[in-house]
PDB file of C-alpha atoms in Angstrom:
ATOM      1  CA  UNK P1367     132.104  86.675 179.179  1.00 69.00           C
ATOM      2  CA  UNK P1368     134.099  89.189 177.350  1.00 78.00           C
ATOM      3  CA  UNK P1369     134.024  89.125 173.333  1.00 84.00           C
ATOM      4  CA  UNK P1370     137.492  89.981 172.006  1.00 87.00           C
ATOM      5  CA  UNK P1371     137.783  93.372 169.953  1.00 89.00           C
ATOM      6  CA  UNK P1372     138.245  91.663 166.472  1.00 92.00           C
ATOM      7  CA  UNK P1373     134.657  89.991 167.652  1.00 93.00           C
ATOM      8  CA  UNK P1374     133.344  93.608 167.893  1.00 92.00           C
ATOM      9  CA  UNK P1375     134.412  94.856 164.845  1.00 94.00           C
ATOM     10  CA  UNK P1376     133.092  91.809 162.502  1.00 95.00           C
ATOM     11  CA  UNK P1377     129.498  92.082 164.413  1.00 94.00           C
ATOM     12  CA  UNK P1378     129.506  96.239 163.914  1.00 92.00           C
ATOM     13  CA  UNK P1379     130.499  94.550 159.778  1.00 94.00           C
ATOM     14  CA  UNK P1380     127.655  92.966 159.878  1.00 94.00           C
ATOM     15  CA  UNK P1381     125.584  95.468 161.388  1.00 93.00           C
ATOM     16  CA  UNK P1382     126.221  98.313 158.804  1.00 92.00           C
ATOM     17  CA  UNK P1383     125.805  95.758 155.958  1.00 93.00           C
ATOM     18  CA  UNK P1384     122.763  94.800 157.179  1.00 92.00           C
ATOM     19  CA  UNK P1385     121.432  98.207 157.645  1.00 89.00           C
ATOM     20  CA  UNK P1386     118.718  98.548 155.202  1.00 87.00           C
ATOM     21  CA  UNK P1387     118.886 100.322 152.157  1.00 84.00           C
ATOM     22  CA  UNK P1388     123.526  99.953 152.635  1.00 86.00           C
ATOM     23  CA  UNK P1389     124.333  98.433 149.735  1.00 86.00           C
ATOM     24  CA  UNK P1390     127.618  97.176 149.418  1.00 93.00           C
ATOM     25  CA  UNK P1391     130.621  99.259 151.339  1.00 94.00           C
ATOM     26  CA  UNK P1392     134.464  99.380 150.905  1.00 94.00           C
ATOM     27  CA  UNK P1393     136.553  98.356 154.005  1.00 94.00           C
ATOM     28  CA  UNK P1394     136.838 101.850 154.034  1.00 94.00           C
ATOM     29  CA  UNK P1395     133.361 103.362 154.660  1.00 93.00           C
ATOM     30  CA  UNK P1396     132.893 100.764 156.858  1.00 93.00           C
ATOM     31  CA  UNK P1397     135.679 101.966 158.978  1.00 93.00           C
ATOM     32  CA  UNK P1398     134.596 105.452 158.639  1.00 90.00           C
ATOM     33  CA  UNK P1399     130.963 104.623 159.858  1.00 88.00           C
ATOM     34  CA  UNK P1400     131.957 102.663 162.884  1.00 86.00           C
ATOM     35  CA  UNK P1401     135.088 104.703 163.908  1.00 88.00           C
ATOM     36  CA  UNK P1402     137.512 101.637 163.589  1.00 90.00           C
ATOM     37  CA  UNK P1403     140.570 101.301 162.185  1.00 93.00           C
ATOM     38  CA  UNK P1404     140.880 100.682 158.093  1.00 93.00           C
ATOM     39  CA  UNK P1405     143.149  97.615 158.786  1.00 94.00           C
ATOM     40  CA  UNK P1406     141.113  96.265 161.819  1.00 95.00           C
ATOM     41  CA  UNK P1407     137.639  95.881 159.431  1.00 95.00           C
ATOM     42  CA  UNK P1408     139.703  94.820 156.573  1.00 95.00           C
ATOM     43  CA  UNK P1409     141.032  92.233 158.895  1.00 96.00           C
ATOM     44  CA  UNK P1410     137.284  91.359 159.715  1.00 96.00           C
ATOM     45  CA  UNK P1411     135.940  91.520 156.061  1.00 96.00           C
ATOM     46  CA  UNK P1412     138.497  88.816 155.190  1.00 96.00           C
ATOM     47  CA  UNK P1413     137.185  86.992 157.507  1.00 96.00           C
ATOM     48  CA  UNK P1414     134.041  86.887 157.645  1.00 97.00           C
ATOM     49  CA  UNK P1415     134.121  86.266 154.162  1.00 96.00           C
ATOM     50  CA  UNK P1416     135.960  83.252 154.806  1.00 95.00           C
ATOM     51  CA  UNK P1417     133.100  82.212 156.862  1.00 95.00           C
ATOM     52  CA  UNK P1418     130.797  82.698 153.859  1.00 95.00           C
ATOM     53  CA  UNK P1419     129.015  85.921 156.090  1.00 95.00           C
ATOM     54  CA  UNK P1420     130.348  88.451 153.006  1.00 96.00           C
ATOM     55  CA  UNK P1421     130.495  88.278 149.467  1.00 94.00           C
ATOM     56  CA  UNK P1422     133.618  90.770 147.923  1.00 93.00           C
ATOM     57  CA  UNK P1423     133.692  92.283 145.184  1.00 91.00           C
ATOM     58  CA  UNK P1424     137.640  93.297 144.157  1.00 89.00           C
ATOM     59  CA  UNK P1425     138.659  96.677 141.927  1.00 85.00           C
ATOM     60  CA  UNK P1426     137.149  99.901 141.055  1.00 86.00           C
ATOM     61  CA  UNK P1427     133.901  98.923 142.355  1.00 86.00           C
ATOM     62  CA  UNK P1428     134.406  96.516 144.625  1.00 89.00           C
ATOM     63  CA  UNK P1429     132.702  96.032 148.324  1.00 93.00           C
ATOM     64  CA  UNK P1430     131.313  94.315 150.592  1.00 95.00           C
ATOM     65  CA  UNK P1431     127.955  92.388 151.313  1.00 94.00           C
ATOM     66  CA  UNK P1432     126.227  90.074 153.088  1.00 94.00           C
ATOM     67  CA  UNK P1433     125.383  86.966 151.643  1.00 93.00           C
ATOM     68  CA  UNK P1434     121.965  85.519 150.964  1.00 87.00           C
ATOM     69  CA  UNK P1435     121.948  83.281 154.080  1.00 90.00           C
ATOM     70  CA  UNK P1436     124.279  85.498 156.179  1.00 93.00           C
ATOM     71  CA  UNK P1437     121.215  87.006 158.436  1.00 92.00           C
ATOM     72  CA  UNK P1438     119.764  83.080 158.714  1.00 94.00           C
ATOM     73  CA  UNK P1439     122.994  82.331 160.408  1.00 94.00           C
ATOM     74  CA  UNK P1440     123.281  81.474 163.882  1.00 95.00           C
ATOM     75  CA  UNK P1441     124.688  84.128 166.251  1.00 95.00           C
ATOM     76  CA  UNK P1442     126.445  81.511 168.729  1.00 94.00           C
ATOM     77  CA  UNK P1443     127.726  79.658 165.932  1.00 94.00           C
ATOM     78  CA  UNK P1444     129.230  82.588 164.542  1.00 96.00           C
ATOM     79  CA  UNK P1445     130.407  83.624 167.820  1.00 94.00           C
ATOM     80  CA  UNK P1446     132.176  80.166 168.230  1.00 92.00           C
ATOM     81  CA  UNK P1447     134.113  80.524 165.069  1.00 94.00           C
ATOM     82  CA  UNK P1448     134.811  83.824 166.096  1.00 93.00           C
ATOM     83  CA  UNK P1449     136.396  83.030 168.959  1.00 86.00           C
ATOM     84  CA  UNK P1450     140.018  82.032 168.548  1.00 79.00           C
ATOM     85  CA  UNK P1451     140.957  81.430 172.491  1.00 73.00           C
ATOM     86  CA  UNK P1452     141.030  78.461 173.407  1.00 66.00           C
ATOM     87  CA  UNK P1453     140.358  78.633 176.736  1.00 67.00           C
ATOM     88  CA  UNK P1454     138.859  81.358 179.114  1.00 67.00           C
ATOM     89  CA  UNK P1455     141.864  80.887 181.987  1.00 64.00           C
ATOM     90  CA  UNK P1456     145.176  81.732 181.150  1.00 63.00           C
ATOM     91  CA  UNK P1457     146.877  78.786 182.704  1.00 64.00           C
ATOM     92  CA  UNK P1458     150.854  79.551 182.145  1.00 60.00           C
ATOM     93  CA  UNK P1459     152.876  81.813 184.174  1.00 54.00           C
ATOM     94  CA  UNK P1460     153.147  85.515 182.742  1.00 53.00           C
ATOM     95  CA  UNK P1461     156.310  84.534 181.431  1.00 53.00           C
ATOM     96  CA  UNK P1462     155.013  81.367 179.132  1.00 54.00           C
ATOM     97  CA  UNK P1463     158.237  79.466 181.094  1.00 60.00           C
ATOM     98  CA  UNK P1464     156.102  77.012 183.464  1.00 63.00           C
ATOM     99  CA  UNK P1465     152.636  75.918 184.143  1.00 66.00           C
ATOM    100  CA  UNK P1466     150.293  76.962 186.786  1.00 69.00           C
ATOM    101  CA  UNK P1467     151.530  74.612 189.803  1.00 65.00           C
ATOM    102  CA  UNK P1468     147.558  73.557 190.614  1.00 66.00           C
ATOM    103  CA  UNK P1469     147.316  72.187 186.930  1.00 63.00           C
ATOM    104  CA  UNK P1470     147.873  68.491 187.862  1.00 67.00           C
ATOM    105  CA  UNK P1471     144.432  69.081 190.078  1.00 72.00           C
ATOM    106  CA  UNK P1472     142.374  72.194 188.769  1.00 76.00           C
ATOM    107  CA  UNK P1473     138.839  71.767 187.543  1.00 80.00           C
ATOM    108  CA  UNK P1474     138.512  75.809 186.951  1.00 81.00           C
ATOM    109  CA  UNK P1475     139.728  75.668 183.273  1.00 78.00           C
ATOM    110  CA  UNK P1476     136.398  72.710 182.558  1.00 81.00           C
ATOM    111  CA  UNK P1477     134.201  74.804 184.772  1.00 86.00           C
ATOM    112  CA  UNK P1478     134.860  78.015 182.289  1.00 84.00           C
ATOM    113  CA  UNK P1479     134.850  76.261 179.325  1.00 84.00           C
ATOM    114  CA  UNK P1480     131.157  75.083 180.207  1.00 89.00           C
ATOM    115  CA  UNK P1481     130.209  78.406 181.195  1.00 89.00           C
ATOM    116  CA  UNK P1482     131.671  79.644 177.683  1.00 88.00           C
ATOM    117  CA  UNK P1483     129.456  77.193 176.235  1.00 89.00           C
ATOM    118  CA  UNK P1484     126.529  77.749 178.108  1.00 92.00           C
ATOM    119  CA  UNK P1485     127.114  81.561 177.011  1.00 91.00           C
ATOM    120  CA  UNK P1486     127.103  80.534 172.885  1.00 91.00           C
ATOM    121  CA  UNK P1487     124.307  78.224 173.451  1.00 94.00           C
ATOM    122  CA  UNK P1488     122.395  80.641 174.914  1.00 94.00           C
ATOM    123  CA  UNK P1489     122.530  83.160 171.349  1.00 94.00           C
ATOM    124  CA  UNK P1490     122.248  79.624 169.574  1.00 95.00           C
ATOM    125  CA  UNK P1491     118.477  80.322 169.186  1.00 94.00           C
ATOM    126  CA  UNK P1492     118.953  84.105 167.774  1.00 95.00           C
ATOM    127  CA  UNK P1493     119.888  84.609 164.042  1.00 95.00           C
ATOM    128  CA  UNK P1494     121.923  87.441 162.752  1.00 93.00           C
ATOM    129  CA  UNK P1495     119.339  89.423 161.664  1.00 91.00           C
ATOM    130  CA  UNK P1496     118.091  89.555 165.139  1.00 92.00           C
ATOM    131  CA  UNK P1497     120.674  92.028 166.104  1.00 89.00           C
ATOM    132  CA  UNK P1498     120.266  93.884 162.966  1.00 87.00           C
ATOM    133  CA  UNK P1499     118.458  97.133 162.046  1.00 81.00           C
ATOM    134  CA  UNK P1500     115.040  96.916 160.712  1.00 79.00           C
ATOM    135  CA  UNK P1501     115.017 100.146 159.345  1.00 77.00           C
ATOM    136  CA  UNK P1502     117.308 102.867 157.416  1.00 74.00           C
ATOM    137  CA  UNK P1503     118.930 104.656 160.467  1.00 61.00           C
ATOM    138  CA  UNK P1504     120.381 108.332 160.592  1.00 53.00           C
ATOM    139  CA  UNK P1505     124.069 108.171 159.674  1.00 50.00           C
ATOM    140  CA  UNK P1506     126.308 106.076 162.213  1.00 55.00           C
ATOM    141  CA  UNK P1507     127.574 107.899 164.702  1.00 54.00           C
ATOM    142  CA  UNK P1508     131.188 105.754 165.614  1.00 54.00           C
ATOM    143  CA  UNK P1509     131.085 104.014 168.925  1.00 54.00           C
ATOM    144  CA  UNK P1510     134.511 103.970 170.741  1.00 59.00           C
ATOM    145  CA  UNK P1511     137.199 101.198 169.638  1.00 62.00           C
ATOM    146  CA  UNK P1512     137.589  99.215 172.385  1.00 59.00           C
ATOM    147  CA  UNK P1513     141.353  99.719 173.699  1.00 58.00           C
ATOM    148  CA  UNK P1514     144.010  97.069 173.840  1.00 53.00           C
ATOM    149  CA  UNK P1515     145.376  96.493 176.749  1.00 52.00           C
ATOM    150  CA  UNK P1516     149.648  96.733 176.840  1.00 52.00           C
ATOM    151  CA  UNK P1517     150.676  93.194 177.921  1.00 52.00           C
ATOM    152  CA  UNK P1518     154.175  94.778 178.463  1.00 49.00           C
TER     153      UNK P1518
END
């Protein structure tokens, strides 16, 4: 199963929050440390601050943190409410005018969405912290964005 980039870039969030010693960040410096675009992790903060993962501080001073029971979270859960697609299989025709002719008698789209499941319940058992760092690292060296592909 393939997380979708905006997945990525709220779990590398969380990661540089939760990077001992951090602090709280701007949008900004987290960008900067993870090599993401400003708008993409801004996009993510918002978020996961929705989700109650981040607390925000606006103005002069203002960041980011995690909250007090952010790392006691469940990874799969978060995952799940991460994941805006509802369904693995694209089941429309390229050009969203008609439906898959096998729809009427397909049982791929339940298979997938139990092996999606399967996948989340599987990192139901691991809390956030478990994919955190334990101790102050060297600077972040950015990983790549992923790309997105052109749909065109």
């Amino acid at each position: 199963m393939k997380l979708s980039a905006f997945t990525d870039v709220c779990l590398r969030t969380i990661m540089v929050l939760a990077t001992p010693g951090t602090g709280q960040l701007t949008s900004r410096e987290i960008s900067e440390s993870v090599g993401v675009p400003y708008n993409h992790v801004a996009k993510a903060v918002l978020e996961l601050r929705t989700l109650g993962i981040l607390q925000v501080t606006r103005g002069r001073n203002g960041g980011a943190m995690l909250t007090g029971a952010a790392l006691e979270s469940s990874l799969g859960g978060l995952l799940r409410k991460l994941d805006k697609r509802t369904d693995i299989v694209d089941c429309s025709d390229h050009d969203a005018q008609s439906n898959c002719p096998l729809a009427g008698n397909c049982r791929l789209r339940a298979v997938f969405r139990q092996a999606r499941e399967a996948f989340y319940a599987s990192l139901d058992a691991l809390k956030i912290r478990d994919i955190c760092p334990t101790s102050p690292a060297a600077p972040f060296t950015a990983l790549p964005f992923p790309t997105v592909r052109d749909i065109s």
